mmCIF file with all atom_site columns, C-alpha atoms in Angstrom:
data_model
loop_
_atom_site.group_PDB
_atom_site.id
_atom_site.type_symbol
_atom_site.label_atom_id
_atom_site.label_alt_id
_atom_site.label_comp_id
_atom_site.label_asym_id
_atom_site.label_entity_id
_atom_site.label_seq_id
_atom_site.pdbx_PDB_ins_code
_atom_site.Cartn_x
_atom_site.Cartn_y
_atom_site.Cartn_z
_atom_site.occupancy
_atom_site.B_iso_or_equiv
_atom_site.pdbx_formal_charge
_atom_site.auth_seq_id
_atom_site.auth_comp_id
_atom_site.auth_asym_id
_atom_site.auth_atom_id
_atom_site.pdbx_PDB_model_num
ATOM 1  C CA . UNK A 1 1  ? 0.000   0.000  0.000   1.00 0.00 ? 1  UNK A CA 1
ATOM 2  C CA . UNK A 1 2  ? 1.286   3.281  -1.259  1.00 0.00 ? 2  UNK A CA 1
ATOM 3  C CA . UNK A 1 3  ? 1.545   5.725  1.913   1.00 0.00 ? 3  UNK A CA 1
ATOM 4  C CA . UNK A 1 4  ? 0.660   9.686  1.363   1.00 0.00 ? 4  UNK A CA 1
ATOM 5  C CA . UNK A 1 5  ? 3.574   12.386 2.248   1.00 0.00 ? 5  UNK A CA 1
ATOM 6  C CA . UNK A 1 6  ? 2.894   16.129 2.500   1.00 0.00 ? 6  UNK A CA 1
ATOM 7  C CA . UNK A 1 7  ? 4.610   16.585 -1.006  1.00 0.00 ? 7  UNK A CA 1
ATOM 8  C CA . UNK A 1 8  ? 2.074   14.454 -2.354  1.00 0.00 ? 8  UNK A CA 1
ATOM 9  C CA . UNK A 1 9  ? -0.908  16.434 -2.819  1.00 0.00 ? 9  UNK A CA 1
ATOM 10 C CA . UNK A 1 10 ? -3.539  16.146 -4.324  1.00 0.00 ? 10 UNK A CA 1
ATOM 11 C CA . UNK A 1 11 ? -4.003  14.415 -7.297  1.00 0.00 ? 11 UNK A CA 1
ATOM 12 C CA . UNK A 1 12 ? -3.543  16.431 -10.679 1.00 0.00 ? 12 UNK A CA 1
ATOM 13 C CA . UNK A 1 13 ? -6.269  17.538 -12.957 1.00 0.00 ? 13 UNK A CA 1
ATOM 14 C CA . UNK A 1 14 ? -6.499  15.850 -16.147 1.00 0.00 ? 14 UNK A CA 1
ATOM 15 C CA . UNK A 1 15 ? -6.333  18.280 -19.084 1.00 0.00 ? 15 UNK A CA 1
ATOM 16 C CA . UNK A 1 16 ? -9.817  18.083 -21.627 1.00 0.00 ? 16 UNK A CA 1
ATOM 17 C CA . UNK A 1 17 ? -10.942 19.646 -24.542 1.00 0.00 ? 17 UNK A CA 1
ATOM 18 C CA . UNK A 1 18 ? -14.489 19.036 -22.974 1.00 0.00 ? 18 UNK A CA 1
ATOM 19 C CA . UNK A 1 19 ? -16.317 22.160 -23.632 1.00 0.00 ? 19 UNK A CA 1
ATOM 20 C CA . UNK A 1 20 ? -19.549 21.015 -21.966 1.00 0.00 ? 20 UNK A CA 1
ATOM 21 C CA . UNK A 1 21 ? -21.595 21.013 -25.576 1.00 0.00 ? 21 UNK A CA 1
ATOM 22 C CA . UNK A 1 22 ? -21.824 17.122 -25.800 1.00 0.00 ? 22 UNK A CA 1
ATOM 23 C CA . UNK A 1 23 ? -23.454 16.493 -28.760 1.00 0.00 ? 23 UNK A CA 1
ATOM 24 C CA . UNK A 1 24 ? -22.319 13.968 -31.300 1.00 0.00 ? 24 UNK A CA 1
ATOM 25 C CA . UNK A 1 25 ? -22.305 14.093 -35.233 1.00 0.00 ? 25 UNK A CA 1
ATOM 26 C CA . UNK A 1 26 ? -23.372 10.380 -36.408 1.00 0.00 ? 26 UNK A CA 1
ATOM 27 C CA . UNK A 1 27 ? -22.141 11.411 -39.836 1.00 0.00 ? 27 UNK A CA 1
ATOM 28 C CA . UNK A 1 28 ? -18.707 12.417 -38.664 1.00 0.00 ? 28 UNK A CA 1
ATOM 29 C CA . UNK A 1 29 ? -18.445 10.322 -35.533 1.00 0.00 ? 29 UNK A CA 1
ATOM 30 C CA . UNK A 1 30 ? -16.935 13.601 -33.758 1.00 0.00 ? 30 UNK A CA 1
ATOM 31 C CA . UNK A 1 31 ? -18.723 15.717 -30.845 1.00 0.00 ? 31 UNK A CA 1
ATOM 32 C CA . UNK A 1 32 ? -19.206 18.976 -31.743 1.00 0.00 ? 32 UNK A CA 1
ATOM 33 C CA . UNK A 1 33 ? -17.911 20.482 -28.642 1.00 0.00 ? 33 UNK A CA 1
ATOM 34 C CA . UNK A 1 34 ? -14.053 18.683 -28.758 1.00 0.00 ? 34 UNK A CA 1
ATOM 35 C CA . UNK A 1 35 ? -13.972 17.136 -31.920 1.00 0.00 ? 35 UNK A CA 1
ATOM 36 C CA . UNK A 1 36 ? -13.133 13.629 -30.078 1.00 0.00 ? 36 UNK A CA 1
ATOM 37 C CA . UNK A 1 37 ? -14.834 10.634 -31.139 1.00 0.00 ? 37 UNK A CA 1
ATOM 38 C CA . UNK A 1 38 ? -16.957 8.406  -28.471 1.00 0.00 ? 38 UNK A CA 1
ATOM 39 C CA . UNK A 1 39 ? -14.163 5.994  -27.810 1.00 0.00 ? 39 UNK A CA 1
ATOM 40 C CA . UNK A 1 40 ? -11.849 8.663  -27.229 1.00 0.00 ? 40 UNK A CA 1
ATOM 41 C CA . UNK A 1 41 ? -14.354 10.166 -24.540 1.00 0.00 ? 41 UNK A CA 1
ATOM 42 C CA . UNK A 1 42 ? -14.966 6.596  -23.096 1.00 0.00 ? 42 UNK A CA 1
ATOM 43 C CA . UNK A 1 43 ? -10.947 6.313  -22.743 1.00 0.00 ? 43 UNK A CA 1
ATOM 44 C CA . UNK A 1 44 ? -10.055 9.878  -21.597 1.00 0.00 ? 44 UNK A CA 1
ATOM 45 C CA . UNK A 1 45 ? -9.384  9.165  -18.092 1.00 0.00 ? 45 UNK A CA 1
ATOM 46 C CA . UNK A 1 46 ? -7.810  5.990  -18.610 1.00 0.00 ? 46 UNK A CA 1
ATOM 47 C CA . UNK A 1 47 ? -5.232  7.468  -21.232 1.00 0.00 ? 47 UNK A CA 1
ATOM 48 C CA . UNK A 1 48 ? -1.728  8.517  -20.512 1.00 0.00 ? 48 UNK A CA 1
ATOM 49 C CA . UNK A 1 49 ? -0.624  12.121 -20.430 1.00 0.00 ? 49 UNK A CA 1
ATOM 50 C CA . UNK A 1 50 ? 1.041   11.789 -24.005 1.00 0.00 ? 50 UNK A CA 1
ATOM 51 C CA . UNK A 1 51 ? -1.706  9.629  -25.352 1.00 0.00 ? 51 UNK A CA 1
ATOM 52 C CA . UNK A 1 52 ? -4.436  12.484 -24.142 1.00 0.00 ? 52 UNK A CA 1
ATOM 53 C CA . UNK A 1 53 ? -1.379  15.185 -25.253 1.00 0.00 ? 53 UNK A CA 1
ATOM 54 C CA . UNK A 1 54 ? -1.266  13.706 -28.807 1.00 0.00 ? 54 UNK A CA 1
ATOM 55 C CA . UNK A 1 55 ? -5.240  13.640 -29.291 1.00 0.00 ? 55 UNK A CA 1
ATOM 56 C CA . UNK A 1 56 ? -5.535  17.306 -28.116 1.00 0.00 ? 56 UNK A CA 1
ATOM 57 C CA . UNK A 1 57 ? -2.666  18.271 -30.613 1.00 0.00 ? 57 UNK A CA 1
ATOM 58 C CA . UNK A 1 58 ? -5.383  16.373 -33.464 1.00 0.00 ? 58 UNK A CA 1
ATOM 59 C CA . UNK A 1 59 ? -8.272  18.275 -32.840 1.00 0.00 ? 59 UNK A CA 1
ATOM 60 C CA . UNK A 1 60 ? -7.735  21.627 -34.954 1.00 0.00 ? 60 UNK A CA 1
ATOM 61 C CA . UNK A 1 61 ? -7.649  19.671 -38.389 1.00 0.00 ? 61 UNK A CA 1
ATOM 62 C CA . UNK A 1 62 ? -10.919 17.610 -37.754 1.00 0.00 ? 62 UNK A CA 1
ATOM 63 C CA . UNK A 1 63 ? -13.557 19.215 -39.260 1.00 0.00 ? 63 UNK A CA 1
ATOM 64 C CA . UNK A 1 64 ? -17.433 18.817 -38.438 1.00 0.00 ? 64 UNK A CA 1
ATOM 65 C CA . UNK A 1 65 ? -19.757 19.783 -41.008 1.00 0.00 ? 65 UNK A CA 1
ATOM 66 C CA . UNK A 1 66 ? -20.872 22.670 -39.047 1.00 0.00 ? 66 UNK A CA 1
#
């Protein structure tokens, strides 16, 4: 069991693109809030800082149709 120093603190926040306008394009597979897909939403939490890094870097070259 992992034991807790002062240093610690608490734990960091992970970085989204979440925007809070969840709504998802069926034709383009992409939420129109982010850009991410649904898997990529499902996985967010679970992804490592350079996996979540190299998504976020993605985003300004996907294009909704709107």
């Amino acid at each position: 069991m992992k034991s807790c120093s002062p240093g610690d603190g608490p734990p960091k926040a992970i970085a989204t693109p979440c925007v809070q306008v969840c709504v998802v394009d069926a034709g383009a597979g992409l939420c129109l809030g982010c850009k991410r897909t649904l898997p990529e939403i499902a996985r967010w939490s679970r992804l490592s800082d350079a996996e979540r890094a190299a998504i976020m870097a993605d985003l300004p070259g996907r294009k909704t149709p709107f």
